[in-house]
CSV table of C-alpha atoms and ligand atoms in Angstrom, one decimal:
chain,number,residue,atom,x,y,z
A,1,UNK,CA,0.0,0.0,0.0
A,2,UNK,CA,1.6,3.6,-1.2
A,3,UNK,CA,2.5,6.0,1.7
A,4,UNK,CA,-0.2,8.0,2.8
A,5,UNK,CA,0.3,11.4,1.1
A,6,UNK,CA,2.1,9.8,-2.0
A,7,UNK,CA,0.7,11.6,-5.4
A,8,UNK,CA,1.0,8.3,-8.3
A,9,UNK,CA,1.3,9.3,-11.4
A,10,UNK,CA,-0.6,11.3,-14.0
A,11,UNK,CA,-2.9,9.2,-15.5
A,12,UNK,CA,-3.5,10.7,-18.6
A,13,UNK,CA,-1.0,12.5,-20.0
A,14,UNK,CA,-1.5,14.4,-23.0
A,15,UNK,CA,-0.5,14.1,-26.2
A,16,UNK,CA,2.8,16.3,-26.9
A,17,UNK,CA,3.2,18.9,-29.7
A,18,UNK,CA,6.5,18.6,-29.8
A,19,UNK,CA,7.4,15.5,-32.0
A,20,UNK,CA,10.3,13.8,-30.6
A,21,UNK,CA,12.9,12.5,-34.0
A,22,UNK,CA,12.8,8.9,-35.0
A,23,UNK,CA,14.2,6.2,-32.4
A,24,UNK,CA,14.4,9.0,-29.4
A,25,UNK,CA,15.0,7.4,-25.5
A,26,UNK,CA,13.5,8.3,-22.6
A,27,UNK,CA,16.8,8.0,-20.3
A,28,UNK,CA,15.1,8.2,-17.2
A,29,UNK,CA,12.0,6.2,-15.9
A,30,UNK,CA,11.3,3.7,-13.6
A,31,UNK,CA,9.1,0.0,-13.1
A,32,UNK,CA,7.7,-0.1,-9.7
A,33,UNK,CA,6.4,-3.8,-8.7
A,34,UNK,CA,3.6,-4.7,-9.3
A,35,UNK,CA,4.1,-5.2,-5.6
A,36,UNK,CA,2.9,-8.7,-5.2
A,37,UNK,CA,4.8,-9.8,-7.7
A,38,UNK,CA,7.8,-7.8,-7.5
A,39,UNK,CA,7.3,-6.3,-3.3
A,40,UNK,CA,9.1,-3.0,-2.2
A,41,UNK,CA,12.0,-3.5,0.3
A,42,UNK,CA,11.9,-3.6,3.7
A,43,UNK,CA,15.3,-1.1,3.3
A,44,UNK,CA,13.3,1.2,1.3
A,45,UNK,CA,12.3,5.1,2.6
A,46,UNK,CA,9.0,5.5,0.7
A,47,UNK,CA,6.5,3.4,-0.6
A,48,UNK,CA,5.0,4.4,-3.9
A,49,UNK,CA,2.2,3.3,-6.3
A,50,UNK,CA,2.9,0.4,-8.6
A,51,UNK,CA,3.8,1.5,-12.0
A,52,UNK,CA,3.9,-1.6,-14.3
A,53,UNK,CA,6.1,-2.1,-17.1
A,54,UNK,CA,3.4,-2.6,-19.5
A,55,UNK,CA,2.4,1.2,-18.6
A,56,UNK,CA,5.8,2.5,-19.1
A,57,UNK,CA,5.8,0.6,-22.0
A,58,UNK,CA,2.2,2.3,-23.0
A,59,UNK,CA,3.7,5.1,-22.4
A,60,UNK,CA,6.8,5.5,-24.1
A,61,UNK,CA,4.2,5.1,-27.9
A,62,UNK,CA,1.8,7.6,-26.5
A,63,UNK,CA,4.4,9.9,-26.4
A,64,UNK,CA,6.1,8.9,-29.5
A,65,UNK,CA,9.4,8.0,-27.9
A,66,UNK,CA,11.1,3.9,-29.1
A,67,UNK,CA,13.1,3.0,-26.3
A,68,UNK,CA,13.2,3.3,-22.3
A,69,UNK,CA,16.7,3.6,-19.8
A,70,UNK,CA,14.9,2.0,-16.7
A,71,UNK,CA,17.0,3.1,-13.7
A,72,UNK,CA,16.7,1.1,-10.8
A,73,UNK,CA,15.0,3.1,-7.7
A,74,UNK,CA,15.3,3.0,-4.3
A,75,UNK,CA,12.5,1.7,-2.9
A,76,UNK,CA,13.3,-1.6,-4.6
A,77,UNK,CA,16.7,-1.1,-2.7
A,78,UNK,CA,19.2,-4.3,-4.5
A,79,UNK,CA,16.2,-6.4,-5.5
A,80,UNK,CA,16.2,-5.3,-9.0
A,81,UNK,CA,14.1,-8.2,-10.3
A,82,UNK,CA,11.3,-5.7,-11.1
A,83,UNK,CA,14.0,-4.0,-13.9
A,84,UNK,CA,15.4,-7.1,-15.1
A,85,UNK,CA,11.5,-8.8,-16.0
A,86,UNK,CA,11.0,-5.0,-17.9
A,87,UNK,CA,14.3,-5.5,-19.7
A,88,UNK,CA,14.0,-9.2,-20.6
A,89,UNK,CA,9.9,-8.1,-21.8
A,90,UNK,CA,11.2,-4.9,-23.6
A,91,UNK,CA,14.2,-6.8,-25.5
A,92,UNK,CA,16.3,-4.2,-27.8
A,93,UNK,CA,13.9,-1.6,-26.8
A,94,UNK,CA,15.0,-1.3,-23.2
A,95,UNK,CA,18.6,-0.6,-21.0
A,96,UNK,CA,18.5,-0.7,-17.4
A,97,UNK,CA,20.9,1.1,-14.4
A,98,UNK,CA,20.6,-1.2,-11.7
A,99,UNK,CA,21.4,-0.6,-7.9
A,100,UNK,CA,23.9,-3.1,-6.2
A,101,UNK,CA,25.9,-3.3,-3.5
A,102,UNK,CA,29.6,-5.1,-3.0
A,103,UNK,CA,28.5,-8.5,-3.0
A,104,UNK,CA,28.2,-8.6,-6.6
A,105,UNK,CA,29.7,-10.9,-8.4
A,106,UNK,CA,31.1,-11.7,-11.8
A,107,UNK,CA,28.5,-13.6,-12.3
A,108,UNK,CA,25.8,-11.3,-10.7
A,109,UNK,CA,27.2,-8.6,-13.3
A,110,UNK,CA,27.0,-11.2,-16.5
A,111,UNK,CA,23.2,-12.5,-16.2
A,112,UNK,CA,22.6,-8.4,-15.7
A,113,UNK,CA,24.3,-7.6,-18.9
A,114,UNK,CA,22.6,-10.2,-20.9
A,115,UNK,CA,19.3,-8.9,-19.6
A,116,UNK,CA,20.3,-5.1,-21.1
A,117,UNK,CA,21.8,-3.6,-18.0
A,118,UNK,CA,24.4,-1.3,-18.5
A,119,UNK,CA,25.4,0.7,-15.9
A,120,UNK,CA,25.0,1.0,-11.7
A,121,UNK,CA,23.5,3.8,-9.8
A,122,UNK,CA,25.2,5.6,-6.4
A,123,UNK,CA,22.3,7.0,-4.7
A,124,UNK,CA,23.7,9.7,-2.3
A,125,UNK,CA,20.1,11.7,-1.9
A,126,UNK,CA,19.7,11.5,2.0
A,127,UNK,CA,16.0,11.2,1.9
A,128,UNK,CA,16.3,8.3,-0.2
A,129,UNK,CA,19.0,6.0,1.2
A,130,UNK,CA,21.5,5.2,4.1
A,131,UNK,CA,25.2,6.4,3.5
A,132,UNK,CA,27.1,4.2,2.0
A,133,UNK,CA,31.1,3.8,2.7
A,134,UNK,CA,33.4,5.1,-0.4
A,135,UNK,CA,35.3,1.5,0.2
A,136,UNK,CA,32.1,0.2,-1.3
A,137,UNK,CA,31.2,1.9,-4.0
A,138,UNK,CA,35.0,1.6,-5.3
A,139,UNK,CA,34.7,-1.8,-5.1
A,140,UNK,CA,31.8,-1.9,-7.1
A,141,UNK,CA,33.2,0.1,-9.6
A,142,UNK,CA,36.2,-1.9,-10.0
A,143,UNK,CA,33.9,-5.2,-10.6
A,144,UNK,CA,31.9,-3.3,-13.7
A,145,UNK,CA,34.9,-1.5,-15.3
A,146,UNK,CA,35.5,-4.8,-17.3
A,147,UNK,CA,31.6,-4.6,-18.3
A,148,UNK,CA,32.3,-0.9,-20.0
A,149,UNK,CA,29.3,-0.1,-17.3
A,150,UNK,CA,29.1,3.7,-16.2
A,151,UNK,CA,27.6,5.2,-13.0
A,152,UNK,CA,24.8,7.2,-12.4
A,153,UNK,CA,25.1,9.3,-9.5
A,154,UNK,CA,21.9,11.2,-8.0
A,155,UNK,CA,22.5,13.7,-5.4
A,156,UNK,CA,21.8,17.5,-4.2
A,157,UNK,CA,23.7,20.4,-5.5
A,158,UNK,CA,25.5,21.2,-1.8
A,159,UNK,CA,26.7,17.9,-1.8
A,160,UNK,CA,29.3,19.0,-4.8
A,161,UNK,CA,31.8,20.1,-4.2
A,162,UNK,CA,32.7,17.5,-1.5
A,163,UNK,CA,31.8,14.1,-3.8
A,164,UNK,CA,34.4,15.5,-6.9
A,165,UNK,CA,37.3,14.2,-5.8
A,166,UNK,CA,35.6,10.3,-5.3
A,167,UNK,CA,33.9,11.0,-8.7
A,168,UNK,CA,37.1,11.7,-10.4
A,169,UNK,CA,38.9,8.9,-8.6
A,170,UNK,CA,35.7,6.4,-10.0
A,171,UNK,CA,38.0,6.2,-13.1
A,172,UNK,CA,34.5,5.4,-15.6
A,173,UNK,CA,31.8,7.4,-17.7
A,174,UNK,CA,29.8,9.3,-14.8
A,175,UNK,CA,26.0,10.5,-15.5
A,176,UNK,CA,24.7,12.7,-13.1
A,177,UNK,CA,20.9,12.8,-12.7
A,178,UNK,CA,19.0,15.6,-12.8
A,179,UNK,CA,21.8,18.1,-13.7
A,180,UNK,CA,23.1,17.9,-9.9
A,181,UNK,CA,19.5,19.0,-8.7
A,182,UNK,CA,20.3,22.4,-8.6
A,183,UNK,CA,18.3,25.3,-6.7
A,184,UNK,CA,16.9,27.2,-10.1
A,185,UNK,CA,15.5,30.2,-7.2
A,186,UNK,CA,19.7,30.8,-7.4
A,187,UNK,CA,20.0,31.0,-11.0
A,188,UNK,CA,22.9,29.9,-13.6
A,189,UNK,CA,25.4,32.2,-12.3
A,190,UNK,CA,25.0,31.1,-8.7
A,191,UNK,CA,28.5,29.7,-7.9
A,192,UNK,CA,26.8,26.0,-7.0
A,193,UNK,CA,25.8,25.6,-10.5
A,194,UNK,CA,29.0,27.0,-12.0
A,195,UNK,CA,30.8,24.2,-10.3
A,196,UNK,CA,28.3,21.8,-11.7
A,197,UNK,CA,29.1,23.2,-15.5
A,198,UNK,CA,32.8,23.4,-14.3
A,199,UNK,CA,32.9,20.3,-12.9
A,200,UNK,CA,31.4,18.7,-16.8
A,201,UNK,CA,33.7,20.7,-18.4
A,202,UNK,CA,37.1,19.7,-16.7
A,203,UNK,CA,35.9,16.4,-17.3
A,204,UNK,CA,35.0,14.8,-20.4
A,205,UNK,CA,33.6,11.7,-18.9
A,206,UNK,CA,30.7,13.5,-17.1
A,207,UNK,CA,26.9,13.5,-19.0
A,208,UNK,CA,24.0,14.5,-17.3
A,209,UNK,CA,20.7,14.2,-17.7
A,210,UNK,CA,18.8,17.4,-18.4
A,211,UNK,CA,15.6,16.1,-16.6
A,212,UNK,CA,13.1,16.6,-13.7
A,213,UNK,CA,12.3,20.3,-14.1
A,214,UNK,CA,9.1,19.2,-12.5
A,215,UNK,CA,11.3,18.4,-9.6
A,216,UNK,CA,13.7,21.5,-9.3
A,217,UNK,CA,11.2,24.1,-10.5
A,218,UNK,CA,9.2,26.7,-8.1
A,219,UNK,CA,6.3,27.4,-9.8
A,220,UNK,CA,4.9,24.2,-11.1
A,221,UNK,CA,3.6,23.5,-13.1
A,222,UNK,CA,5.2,26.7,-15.5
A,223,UNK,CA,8.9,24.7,-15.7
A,224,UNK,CA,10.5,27.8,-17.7
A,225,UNK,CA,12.7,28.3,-14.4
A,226,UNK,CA,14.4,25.4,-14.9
A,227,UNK,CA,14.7,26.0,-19.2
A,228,UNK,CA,18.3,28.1,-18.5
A,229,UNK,CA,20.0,25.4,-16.7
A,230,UNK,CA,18.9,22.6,-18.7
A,231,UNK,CA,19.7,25.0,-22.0
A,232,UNK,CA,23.1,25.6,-20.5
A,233,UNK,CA,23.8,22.1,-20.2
A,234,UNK,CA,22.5,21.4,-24.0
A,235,UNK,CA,24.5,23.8,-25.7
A,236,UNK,CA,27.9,23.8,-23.9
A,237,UNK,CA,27.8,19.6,-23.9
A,238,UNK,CA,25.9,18.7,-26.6
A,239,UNK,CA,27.3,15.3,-26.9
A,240,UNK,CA,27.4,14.6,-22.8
A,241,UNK,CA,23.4,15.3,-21.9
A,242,UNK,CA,20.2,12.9,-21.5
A,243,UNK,CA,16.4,13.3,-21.4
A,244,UNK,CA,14.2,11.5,-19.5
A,245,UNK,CA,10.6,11.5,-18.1
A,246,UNK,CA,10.8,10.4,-15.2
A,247,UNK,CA,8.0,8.5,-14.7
A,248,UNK,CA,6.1,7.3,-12.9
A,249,UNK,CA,7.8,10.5,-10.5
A,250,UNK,CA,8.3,9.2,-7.3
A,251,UNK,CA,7.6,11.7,-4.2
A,252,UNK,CA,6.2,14.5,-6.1
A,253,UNK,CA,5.2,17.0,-3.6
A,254,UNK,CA,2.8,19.4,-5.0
A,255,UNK,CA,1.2,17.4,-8.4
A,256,UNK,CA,1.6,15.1,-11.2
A,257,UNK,CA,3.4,15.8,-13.7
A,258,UNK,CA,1.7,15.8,-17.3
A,259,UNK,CA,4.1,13.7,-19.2
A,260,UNK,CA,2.8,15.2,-22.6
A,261,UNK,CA,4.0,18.8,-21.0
A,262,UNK,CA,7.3,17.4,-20.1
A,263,UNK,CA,8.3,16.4,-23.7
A,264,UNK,CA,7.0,19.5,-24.6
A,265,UNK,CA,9.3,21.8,-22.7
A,266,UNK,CA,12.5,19.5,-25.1
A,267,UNK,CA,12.3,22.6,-27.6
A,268,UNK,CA,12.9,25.5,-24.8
A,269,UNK,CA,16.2,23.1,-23.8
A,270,UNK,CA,17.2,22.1,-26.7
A,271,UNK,CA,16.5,24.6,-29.8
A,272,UNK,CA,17.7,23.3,-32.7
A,273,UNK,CA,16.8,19.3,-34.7
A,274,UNK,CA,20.9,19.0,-34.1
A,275,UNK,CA,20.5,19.3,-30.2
A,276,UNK,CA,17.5,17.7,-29.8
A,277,UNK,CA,18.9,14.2,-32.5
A,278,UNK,CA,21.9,14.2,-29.7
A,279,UNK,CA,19.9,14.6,-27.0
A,280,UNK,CA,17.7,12.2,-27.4
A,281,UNK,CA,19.0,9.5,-30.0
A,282,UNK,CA,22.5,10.1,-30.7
A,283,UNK,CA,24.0,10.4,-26.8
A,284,UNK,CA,21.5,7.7,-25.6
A,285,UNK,CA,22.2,4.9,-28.3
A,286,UNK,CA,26.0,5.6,-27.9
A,287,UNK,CA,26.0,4.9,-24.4
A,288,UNK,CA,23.8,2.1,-24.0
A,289,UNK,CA,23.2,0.3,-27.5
A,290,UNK,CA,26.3,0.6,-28.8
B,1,0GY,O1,13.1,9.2,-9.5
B,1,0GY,C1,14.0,10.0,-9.3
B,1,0GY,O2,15.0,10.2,-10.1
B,1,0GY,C2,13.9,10.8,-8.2
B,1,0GY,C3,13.6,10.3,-7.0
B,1,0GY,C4,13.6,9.0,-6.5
B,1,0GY,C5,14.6,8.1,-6.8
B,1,0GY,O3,15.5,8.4,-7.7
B,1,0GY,C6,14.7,6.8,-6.2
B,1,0GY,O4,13.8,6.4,-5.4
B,1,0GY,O5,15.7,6.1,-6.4
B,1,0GY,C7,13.3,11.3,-5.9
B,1,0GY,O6,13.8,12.5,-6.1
B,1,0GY,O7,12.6,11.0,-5.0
């Protein structure tokens, strides 16, 4: 049962003006359960509404996207048998991030790649997971590296400037969700954001996804905000950046988000058919189909 005040997901989403190219990715959604098939973990910090793969999948051709990233979340904690039935249904149409920890093995990692998973996700968002020792996720690191697996990393903007030395020393292709969640009330020239773009530029094996305004903006649902970070991140890294939904937007506080709306604010980020072909066909197929 989904945590009292939990707001599931939209559940009809419009139909976006903006047409997304030929063979686009949504880089960023999630399967949750079905719970009695698939239960949340007892480790978990929120309970949400189930969110079937056959309604991601329903999704992705209503909004005239071809292929899904499913990141592991955390309220399925290291079970990630709800991502790996979505990957093995969605065959060539689906990648997955999954969320281990360092009792992986070889094995673990080679049944994970067959099933379309391609990278691991370090989770460092307090209200989300426990801390987890550095010791650990090195370790972890060092199992995938043969794979050619990157890591996502998810966490808040003030948390920075003390996590780039361990990114650097990860030694692998880094994505960072939700363009380091920044606070858009600052604005782009508010130092915590010029390390962000900094921090991308000193290092060309940082991407980040340009996603979640519903997230980071402060007058939902007008997401325009958020348009001159994400648009900052397009233009200076064309080649590094992501788009994803989202779905099915886990601890929304204030409303659903209209998916059709979401794909409809790819234009203000990414102007031009050149940004929005890397965006969202180009970057993603590099990274996880090639
Ligand atoms: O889905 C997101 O990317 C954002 C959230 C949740 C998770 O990532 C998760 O549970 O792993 C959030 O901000 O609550």
């Amino acid at each position: 049962m989904m945590d009292k005040n939990y707001i599931p997901f939209h559940p009809t989403p419009s139909k976006p003006t903006f047409k997304a190219p030929a063979g686009a990715v949504d880089a960023h959604c999630h399967v949750f359960g079905p719970a009695d098939k698939f239960p949340y973990h007892p480790k978990r910090k929120y309970t949400p509404c189930d969110a079937s793969k056959e309604q991601l999948f329903a999704l992705r051709d209503h909004l005239g996207f071809s292929r899904n990233v499913i990141v592991q979340a955390s309220c399925h904690s290291t079970d990630n048998s709800a991502l790996i039935d979505a990957l093995e249904s969605a065959g060539d149409l689906a990648r997955g991030v999954a969320f281990v920890d360092d009792t992986i093995t070889h094995e673990d990692i080679k049944k994970m790649h067959a099933a379309g998973v391609r990278g691991v996700r370090f989770n460092f968002v307090k209200r989300l997971v426990d801390s987890t020792p550095k010791e650990v996720f090195f370790s972890i690191a060092d199992k995938i590296r043969p794979f050619g697996w990157h890591i996502v990393v998810y966490f808040e903007a003030a948390e920075l400037e003390e996590l780039i030395p361990f990114l650097k020393a990860l030694n692998t292709t880094i994505v960072v969700d939700h363009m380091g969640t920044p606070n858009v009330k600052n604005g782009v020239d508010h130092p915590d954001f010029k390390r962000f773009v900094d921090f991308m530029a000193d290092n060309d094996n940082v991407w980040c996804k340009v996603s979640c305004p519903e997230r980071l903006t402060k007058h939902a649902p007008d997401y325009s905000d958020v348009y001159p970070f994400a648009r900052t991140l397009v233009e200076q890294f064309p080649n590094r950046v992501l788009w994803g939904t989202d779905w099915p937007h886990p601890n929304m506080k204030v409303e659903a988000p209209n998916d059709g709306h979401l794909v409809d604010v790819i234009p203000h980020i990414a102007p031009t058919s050149e940004l929005q072909q890397a965006l969202l066909v180009d970057n993603p197929m590099r990274l996880y189909w090639a």
